[in-house]
Short mmCIF file of C-alpha atoms in Angstrom, two decimals:
data_model
loop_
_atom_site.label_atom_id
_atom_site.label_comp_id
_atom_site.label_asym_id
_atom_site.label_seq_id
_atom_site.Cartn_x
_atom_site.Cartn_y
_atom_site.Cartn_z
CA UNK A 24 -27.24 -11.03 3.09
CA UNK A 25 -25.26 -14.12 3.02
CA UNK A 26 -21.50 -14.12 5.43
CA UNK A 27 -19.34 -14.16 3.78
CA UNK A 28 -20.39 -11.51 1.15
CA UNK A 29 -20.98 -8.89 4.21
CA UNK A 30 -18.00 -9.23 4.84
CA UNK A 31 -16.24 -9.27 1.91
CA UNK A 32 -18.39 -6.91 -1.14
CA UNK A 33 -17.92 -3.47 1.44
CA UNK A 34 -14.13 -4.47 1.21
CA UNK A 35 -14.69 -5.08 -2.65
CA UNK A 36 -16.90 -1.47 -2.65
CA UNK A 37 -13.69 0.50 -0.79
CA UNK A 38 -11.63 -0.81 -3.58
CA UNK A 39 -13.39 0.41 -6.58
CA UNK A 40 -14.65 3.95 -4.39
CA UNK A 41 -10.98 4.92 -2.95
CA UNK A 42 -8.86 3.54 -7.04
CA UNK A 43 -12.06 6.06 -8.53
CA UNK A 44 -10.37 8.86 -5.82
CA UNK A 45 -7.31 8.40 -6.96
CA UNK A 46 -7.25 8.39 -10.28
CA UNK A 47 -9.32 11.45 -10.48
CA UNK A 48 -7.14 12.77 -7.05
CA UNK A 49 -4.10 12.13 -10.28
CA UNK A 50 -6.11 14.09 -13.41
CA UNK A 51 -6.74 16.93 -11.14
CA UNK A 52 -3.00 17.03 -10.40
CA UNK A 53 -2.71 16.55 -6.86
CA UNK A 54 -0.12 13.96 -6.60
CA UNK A 55 2.39 15.64 -9.39
CA UNK A 56 1.71 19.93 -7.94
CA UNK A 57 2.61 17.85 -4.09
CA UNK A 58 5.57 15.76 -4.98
CA UNK A 59 7.11 18.67 -6.98
CA UNK A 60 6.61 21.31 -3.94
CA UNK A 61 8.42 18.52 -2.20
CA UNK A 62 10.94 18.90 -4.89
CA UNK A 63 10.89 22.85 -4.42
CA UNK A 64 12.34 22.91 -1.39
CA UNK A 65 14.46 20.02 -0.64
CA UNK A 66 16.85 22.83 -0.44
CA UNK A 67 18.97 20.50 -4.20
CA UNK A 68 19.92 17.63 -2.08
CA UNK A 69 19.62 14.67 -3.63
CA UNK A 70 18.61 12.41 -0.14
CA UNK A 71 16.33 15.71 0.93
CA UNK A 72 14.73 14.92 -2.51
CA UNK A 73 14.67 11.72 -1.60
CA UNK A 74 13.01 11.90 1.95
CA UNK A 75 10.92 14.25 0.64
CA UNK A 76 9.59 12.07 -1.72
CA UNK A 77 9.54 8.75 0.73
CA UNK A 78 6.80 10.59 2.96
CA UNK A 79 4.52 10.98 0.29
CA UNK A 80 4.35 7.64 -0.99
CA UNK A 81 4.39 6.92 3.26
CA UNK A 82 1.66 9.26 3.20
CA UNK A 83 -0.61 7.57 -0.05
CA UNK A 84 -0.25 4.49 1.13
CA UNK A 85 -1.00 4.66 4.88
CA UNK A 86 -4.31 6.58 3.67
CA UNK A 87 -5.00 5.64 0.13
CA UNK A 88 -3.33 2.52 -0.30
CA UNK A 89 0.03 0.83 -1.58
CA UNK A 90 -2.02 -0.10 -5.05
CA UNK A 91 -2.48 3.87 -6.19
CA UNK A 92 0.97 4.48 -4.33
CA UNK A 93 1.81 1.82 -6.97
CA UNK A 94 0.04 3.32 -9.70
CA UNK A 95 -0.38 6.50 -9.76
CA UNK A 96 3.22 7.34 -7.30
CA UNK A 97 5.52 5.85 -9.05
CA UNK A 98 5.31 8.36 -12.35
CA UNK A 99 5.15 11.13 -10.70
CA UNK A 100 8.87 9.68 -8.64
CA UNK A 101 10.43 8.61 -12.26
CA UNK A 102 9.22 12.35 -13.68
CA UNK A 103 11.15 14.39 -10.76
CA UNK A 104 13.81 11.66 -11.39
CA UNK A 105 14.06 12.95 -13.71
CA UNK A 106 13.74 16.63 -15.02
CA UNK A 107 16.09 17.27 -12.53
CA UNK A 108 18.68 14.69 -13.86
CA UNK A 109 19.51 12.61 -10.92
CA UNK A 110 19.02 8.05 -10.82
CA UNK A 111 15.52 7.12 -11.05
CA UNK A 112 15.69 3.51 -8.74
CA UNK A 113 16.91 5.02 -5.78
CA UNK A 114 12.69 6.68 -6.41
CA UNK A 115 11.10 3.70 -7.58
CA UNK A 116 12.40 1.16 -5.12
CA UNK A 117 10.03 3.23 -2.15
CA UNK A 118 7.48 3.02 -3.96
CA UNK A 119 7.29 -0.30 -4.36
CA UNK A 120 9.15 -0.46 -1.07
CA UNK A 121 7.07 2.05 0.70
CA UNK A 122 3.74 0.53 -0.66
CA UNK A 123 4.65 -3.16 1.15
CA UNK A 124 6.37 -2.51 4.69
CA UNK A 125 4.20 1.08 4.30
CA UNK A 126 0.77 -1.00 5.21
CA UNK A 127 0.24 -1.76 8.08
CA UNK A 128 -0.97 1.41 10.08
CA UNK A 129 -4.67 1.80 8.94
CA UNK A 130 -7.36 -0.66 7.59
CA UNK A 131 -7.28 1.02 4.88
CA UNK A 132 -3.84 0.97 3.84
CA UNK A 133 -3.56 -2.39 2.08
CA UNK A 134 -7.07 -5.16 1.16
CA UNK A 135 -5.77 -7.63 3.45
CA UNK A 136 -5.60 -5.08 6.71
CA UNK A 137 -9.51 -4.98 6.01
CA UNK A 138 -10.42 -8.24 5.70
CA UNK A 139 -9.05 -8.65 9.45
CA UNK A 140 -10.58 -6.36 10.06
CA UNK A 141 -14.11 -8.22 11.20
CA UNK A 142 -11.33 -10.85 12.62
CA UNK A 143 -9.84 -8.57 14.40
CA UNK A 144 -14.30 -7.39 15.78
CA UNK A 145 -14.44 -11.17 17.06
CA UNK A 146 -12.27 -10.87 19.00
CA UNK A 147 -13.78 -7.42 20.50
CA UNK A 148 -11.34 -5.86 19.35
CA UNK A 149 -12.44 -1.71 17.95
CA UNK A 150 -11.03 0.32 14.98
CA UNK A 151 -8.75 1.34 17.92
CA UNK A 152 -7.62 -1.14 19.66
CA UNK A 153 -6.21 -1.83 15.44
CA UNK A 154 -4.55 1.09 15.28
CA UNK A 155 -2.91 1.08 18.11
CA UNK A 156 -1.74 -2.72 17.33
CA UNK A 157 -0.45 -1.85 14.26
CA UNK A 158 1.26 1.45 15.02
CA UNK A 159 4.88 0.25 16.78
CA UNK A 160 4.37 -2.76 13.76
CA UNK A 161 4.31 0.34 11.25
CA UNK A 162 6.41 3.62 12.48
CA UNK A 163 9.02 0.14 12.31
CA UNK A 164 8.75 -1.39 9.41
CA UNK A 165 9.21 1.71 7.50
CA UNK A 166 12.12 3.27 9.26
CA UNK A 167 13.89 0.13 8.28
CA UNK A 168 12.84 0.40 5.12
CA UNK A 169 13.95 3.71 4.23
CA UNK A 170 17.34 3.15 6.50
CA UNK A 171 17.47 0.11 3.60
CA UNK A 172 17.15 1.76 1.51
CA UNK A 173 19.41 4.68 1.63
CA UNK A 174 22.20 1.55 2.36
CA UNK A 175 21.86 -0.04 -1.04
CA UNK A 176 21.22 2.72 -2.74
CA UNK A 177 23.78 5.46 -1.38
CA UNK A 178 26.34 5.95 -3.47
CA UNK A 179 22.59 8.29 -6.25
CA UNK A 180 21.78 9.88 -3.21
CA UNK A 181 24.72 11.77 -2.58
CA UNK A 182 25.10 15.21 -4.20
CA UNK A 183 23.21 18.36 -5.71
CA UNK A 184 20.57 18.72 -8.33
CA UNK A 185 20.36 21.88 -10.92
CA UNK A 186 17.20 21.64 -11.99
CA UNK A 187 13.73 22.53 -10.24
CA UNK A 188 11.33 20.10 -11.48
CA UNK A 189 8.58 22.60 -13.26
CA UNK A 190 4.83 21.56 -11.81
CA UNK A 191 2.51 20.86 -15.02
CA UNK A 192 -0.59 23.56 -15.45
CA UNK A 193 -3.59 22.25 -13.67
CA UNK A 194 -7.80 23.35 -13.31
CA UNK A 195 -7.61 25.80 -9.42
CA UNK A 196 -11.16 24.40 -8.66
CA UNK A 197 -10.47 21.12 -9.31
CA UNK A 198 -7.04 20.83 -7.81
CA UNK A 199 -8.64 22.68 -4.48
CA UNK A 200 -11.41 19.98 -4.40
CA UNK A 201 -8.66 16.96 -4.71
CA UNK A 202 -6.69 17.74 -2.61
CA UNK A 203 -9.45 18.92 0.36
CA UNK A 204 -10.64 15.29 0.30
CA UNK A 205 -7.15 13.76 0.24
CA UNK A 206 -7.07 15.33 3.16
CA UNK A 207 -10.32 14.85 4.71
CA UNK A 208 -10.39 11.20 4.39
CA UNK A 209 -7.02 10.34 6.39
CA UNK A 210 -8.65 11.76 9.42
CA UNK A 211 -12.00 10.38 8.59
CA UNK A 212 -10.26 6.87 7.95
CA UNK A 213 -8.29 7.40 11.64
CA UNK A 214 -11.24 7.39 13.71
CA UNK A 215 -12.94 4.76 12.22
CA UNK A 216 -15.46 5.70 9.97
CA UNK A 217 -16.57 3.39 7.43
CA UNK A 218 -14.07 2.86 5.21
CA UNK A 219 -15.52 1.99 2.29
CA UNK A 220 -18.61 4.54 3.43
CA UNK A 221 -15.60 7.66 3.46
CA UNK A 222 -14.16 6.25 -0.59
CA UNK A 223 -17.93 5.84 -1.81
CA UNK A 224 -18.27 9.91 -0.54
CA UNK A 225 -14.72 11.27 -1.31
CA UNK A 226 -15.33 9.56 -4.81
CA UNK A 227 -18.35 10.83 -5.61
CA UNK A 228 -17.53 13.91 -4.55
CA UNK A 229 -14.23 13.93 -6.79
CA UNK A 230 -16.43 12.61 -10.53
CA UNK A 231 -18.50 15.78 -9.30
CA UNK A 232 -16.50 17.76 -9.24
CA UNK A 233 -14.39 16.68 -13.11
CA UNK A 234 -17.98 16.87 -14.21
CA UNK A 235 -18.56 20.07 -13.18
CA UNK A 236 -14.92 21.60 -14.47
CA UNK A 237 -13.25 18.71 -16.19
CA UNK A 238 -15.65 16.94 -18.02
CA UNK A 239 -13.33 15.52 -20.43
CA UNK A 240 -11.73 13.43 -18.83
CA UNK A 241 -13.88 11.50 -16.99
CA UNK A 242 -13.03 8.71 -19.78
CA UNK A 243 -9.45 8.32 -17.86
CA UNK A 244 -11.61 7.67 -15.08
CA UNK A 245 -10.86 3.32 -15.14
CA UNK A 246 -12.55 1.69 -11.65
CA UNK A 247 -10.77 -1.47 -11.37
CA UNK A 248 -14.48 -4.09 -11.94
CA UNK A 249 -11.72 -7.10 -13.00
CA UNK A 250 -9.50 -6.48 -9.74
CA UNK A 251 -12.48 -6.24 -8.18
CA UNK A 252 -14.38 -9.57 -8.88
CA UNK A 253 -11.08 -11.12 -8.86
CA UNK A 254 -10.89 -10.12 -5.04
CA UNK A 255 -14.89 -10.95 -4.49
CA UNK A 256 -14.13 -15.20 -5.72
CA UNK A 257 -11.08 -15.36 -4.28
CA UNK A 258 -11.85 -14.10 -1.26
CA UNK A 259 -15.25 -15.33 -0.95
CA UNK A 260 -14.35 -18.47 -1.76
CA UNK A 261 -11.29 -19.26 0.35
CA UNK A 262 -13.97 -17.68 3.34
CA UNK A 263 -16.44 -19.92 3.04
CA UNK A 264 -13.55 -22.52 2.70
CA UNK A 265 -12.83 -21.46 6.27
CA UNK A 266 -16.54 -21.76 7.72
CA UNK A 267 -16.04 -25.28 6.58
CA UNK A 268 -13.21 -25.65 8.10
CA UNK A 269 -11.12 -27.29 5.23
CA UNK A 270 -7.83 -24.96 5.49
CA UNK A 271 -7.53 -26.25 9.21
CA UNK A 272 -4.70 -28.37 8.27
CA UNK A 273 -2.45 -25.60 7.51
CA UNK A 274 -2.85 -24.01 11.23
CA UNK A 275 0.83 -26.92 12.34
CA UNK A 276 2.47 -25.55 9.68
CA UNK A 277 2.20 -21.83 11.27
CA UNK A 278 1.80 -22.95 14.94
CA UNK A 279 0.73 -22.29 17.50
CA UNK A 280 1.01 -19.33 20.81
CA UNK A 281 1.86 -15.41 20.72
CA UNK A 282 4.61 -15.68 23.10
CA UNK A 283 8.22 -14.01 19.98
CA UNK A 284 9.21 -17.03 18.40
CA UNK A 285 5.53 -18.02 18.64
CA UNK A 286 4.81 -14.45 16.51
CA UNK A 287 8.62 -15.11 14.19
CA UNK A 288 7.08 -18.05 13.32
CA UNK A 289 3.76 -18.09 12.05
CA UNK A 290 5.14 -14.09 10.79
CA UNK A 291 8.47 -15.90 8.99
CA UNK A 292 5.23 -18.08 7.40
CA UNK A 293 2.82 -15.51 6.24
CA UNK A 294 5.92 -13.96 3.71
CA UNK A 295 6.52 -17.06 2.34
CA UNK A 296 3.29 -17.99 1.33
CA UNK A 297 2.55 -14.49 0.54
CA UNK A 298 5.82 -14.24 -2.20
CA UNK A 299 4.57 -18.72 -3.26
CA UNK A 300 0.98 -17.68 -4.18
CA UNK A 301 0.41 -14.43 -3.89
CA UNK A 302 -0.59 -11.86 0.08
CA UNK A 303 -4.20 -11.82 -0.46
CA UNK A 304 -4.60 -15.66 -0.85
CA UNK A 305 -2.05 -15.91 1.65
CA UNK A 306 -3.48 -13.94 3.92
CA UNK A 307 -6.73 -15.88 4.12
CA UNK A 308 -5.33 -19.67 3.87
CA UNK A 309 -3.00 -18.27 7.36
CA UNK A 310 -6.46 -16.88 8.68
CA UNK A 311 -8.02 -19.08 10.72
CA UNK A 312 -5.44 -20.70 12.44
CA UNK A 313 -4.11 -17.40 13.15
CA UNK A 314 -7.93 -15.36 14.76
CA UNK A 315 -7.13 -16.03 18.16
CA UNK A 316 -5.21 -13.32 18.94
CA UNK A 317 -4.83 -10.04 17.68
CA UNK A 318 -1.69 -10.64 18.42
CA UNK A 319 -0.62 -13.31 16.22
CA UNK A 320 -3.59 -11.64 13.88
CA UNK A 321 -1.02 -8.60 13.78
CA UNK A 322 2.09 -11.16 12.95
CA UNK A 323 0.24 -12.74 9.90
CA UNK A 324 -0.79 -8.81 8.22
CA UNK A 325 3.41 -7.48 8.89
CA UNK A 326 4.51 -11.51 6.57
CA UNK A 327 2.74 -11.32 4.07
CA UNK A 328 2.43 -6.96 3.49
CA UNK A 329 6.50 -6.73 4.57
CA UNK A 330 6.75 -9.78 3.82
CA UNK A 331 5.72 -9.13 -0.47
CA UNK A 332 8.86 -8.05 -1.37
CA UNK A 333 10.51 -10.89 -3.18
CA UNK A 334 8.64 -12.11 -6.44
CA UNK A 335 7.12 -10.51 -8.97
CA UNK A 336 3.76 -11.75 -7.64
CA UNK A 337 3.23 -11.89 -4.14
CA UNK A 338 1.04 -8.09 -4.63
CA UNK A 339 -1.06 -7.19 -6.75
CA UNK A 340 1.02 -3.12 -6.42
CA UNK A 341 4.40 -4.98 -7.81
CA UNK A 342 2.72 -5.95 -10.87
CA UNK A 343 1.78 -2.18 -11.52
CA UNK A 344 5.23 -1.12 -10.22
CA UNK A 345 6.92 -3.13 -13.35
CA UNK A 346 4.77 -1.50 -15.58
CA UNK A 347 4.51 1.77 -14.83
CA UNK A 348 8.42 1.20 -14.34
CA UNK A 349 8.18 0.05 -18.30
CA UNK A 350 5.91 2.31 -19.73
CA UNK A 351 8.72 5.38 -18.26
CA UNK A 352 11.79 3.17 -19.64
CA UNK A 353 12.65 1.43 -16.18
CA UNK A 354 14.32 -1.70 -17.02
CA UNK A 355 14.30 -3.57 -13.78
CA UNK A 356 16.54 -6.33 -13.12
CA UNK A 357 14.28 -8.78 -11.58
CA UNK A 358 16.63 -10.69 -10.34
CA UNK A 359 18.87 -7.33 -7.84
CA UNK A 360 15.66 -6.47 -7.11
CA UNK A 361 14.50 -10.48 -5.53
CA UNK A 362 17.28 -10.30 -3.78
CA UNK A 363 17.05 -6.93 -2.45
CA UNK A 364 13.76 -7.22 -1.95
CA UNK A 365 14.52 -10.19 0.23
CA UNK A 366 16.87 -8.41 2.28
CA UNK A 367 14.17 -5.75 2.91
CA UNK A 368 11.72 -8.17 3.83
CA UNK A 369 13.95 -10.55 6.35
CA UNK A 370 14.46 -7.55 8.21
CA UNK A 371 11.51 -5.73 8.07
CA UNK A 372 9.14 -9.10 8.78
CA UNK A 373 11.76 -9.57 12.32
CA UNK A 374 11.99 -6.52 12.81
CA UNK A 375 8.30 -5.58 12.56
CA UNK A 376 7.14 -9.08 14.17
CA UNK A 377 9.51 -7.80 17.12
CA UNK A 378 7.07 -4.61 17.18
CA UNK A 379 3.84 -6.10 18.06
CA UNK A 380 2.88 -5.66 21.56
#
């Protein structure tokens, strides 16, 4: 197999399989039951309800990827807000921003991370080294994001709610199997088992469980064939361009070195690139100039992940999130969203870059 395909195809397989895993988990009621259980334990305080939902969004993003949070958790958050009578915007904003800024910790949290892992390996760094390098920036980005949402949405997060949202009825066996699988894959990803193997295994187990307990729901599972195909084409072409040296001209724009100012320069340039052309091609464009040190690679990921909050096309998760919000009847003022996103992206990129060690 061509070296480019050997890098790109496992990522595409992971994307397909983890999406199937997440969709079956949603059909089984995992997200619905988890969110409503958290709501019932929030002591009728809006801020606690929001914090528990934010924690669920972080876990979902880290383990099942940012697109899963945008697609599957956004409707749950909006439904909880509607059923309890609280403002929906803090919950919508949380799913969007956490989906992006919370996607640093594990290689599986973002497709950009999975592509970067190959460069980490080329530098002699293991999966554990990746997690250690990403831990402080990832935690910093999540904390900064939640603090900013709390400040921007402070009025909406005050007060209490009287209604405890009821969870929808679900098949108990399917729910237990899907919950067990979701709980198992997180540690497997964390200890370094090949992501595509874990994702394929989990998707097969859940598809078998769905066929056993609710075969009629199989038609609602829609693997993202077009997205995966587009990823293979774009990533493959850019990887080939890297191999031929066609992207070397970008090196001066992102600088060199591993001083703090050098890393800030790199992460800022990466964030600008993500908002101009999307985070995936932005990472691949910048990568050749950052692949000489794990700290520079992490600064690039900080930029393209946590900085992709200004333009709607900066990440696929944002486009998916907008579609889910519109489907739920929530109109998002794009100019205000871009302004808030610019603030969050700037603070997150700077803070997370400063946390790189």
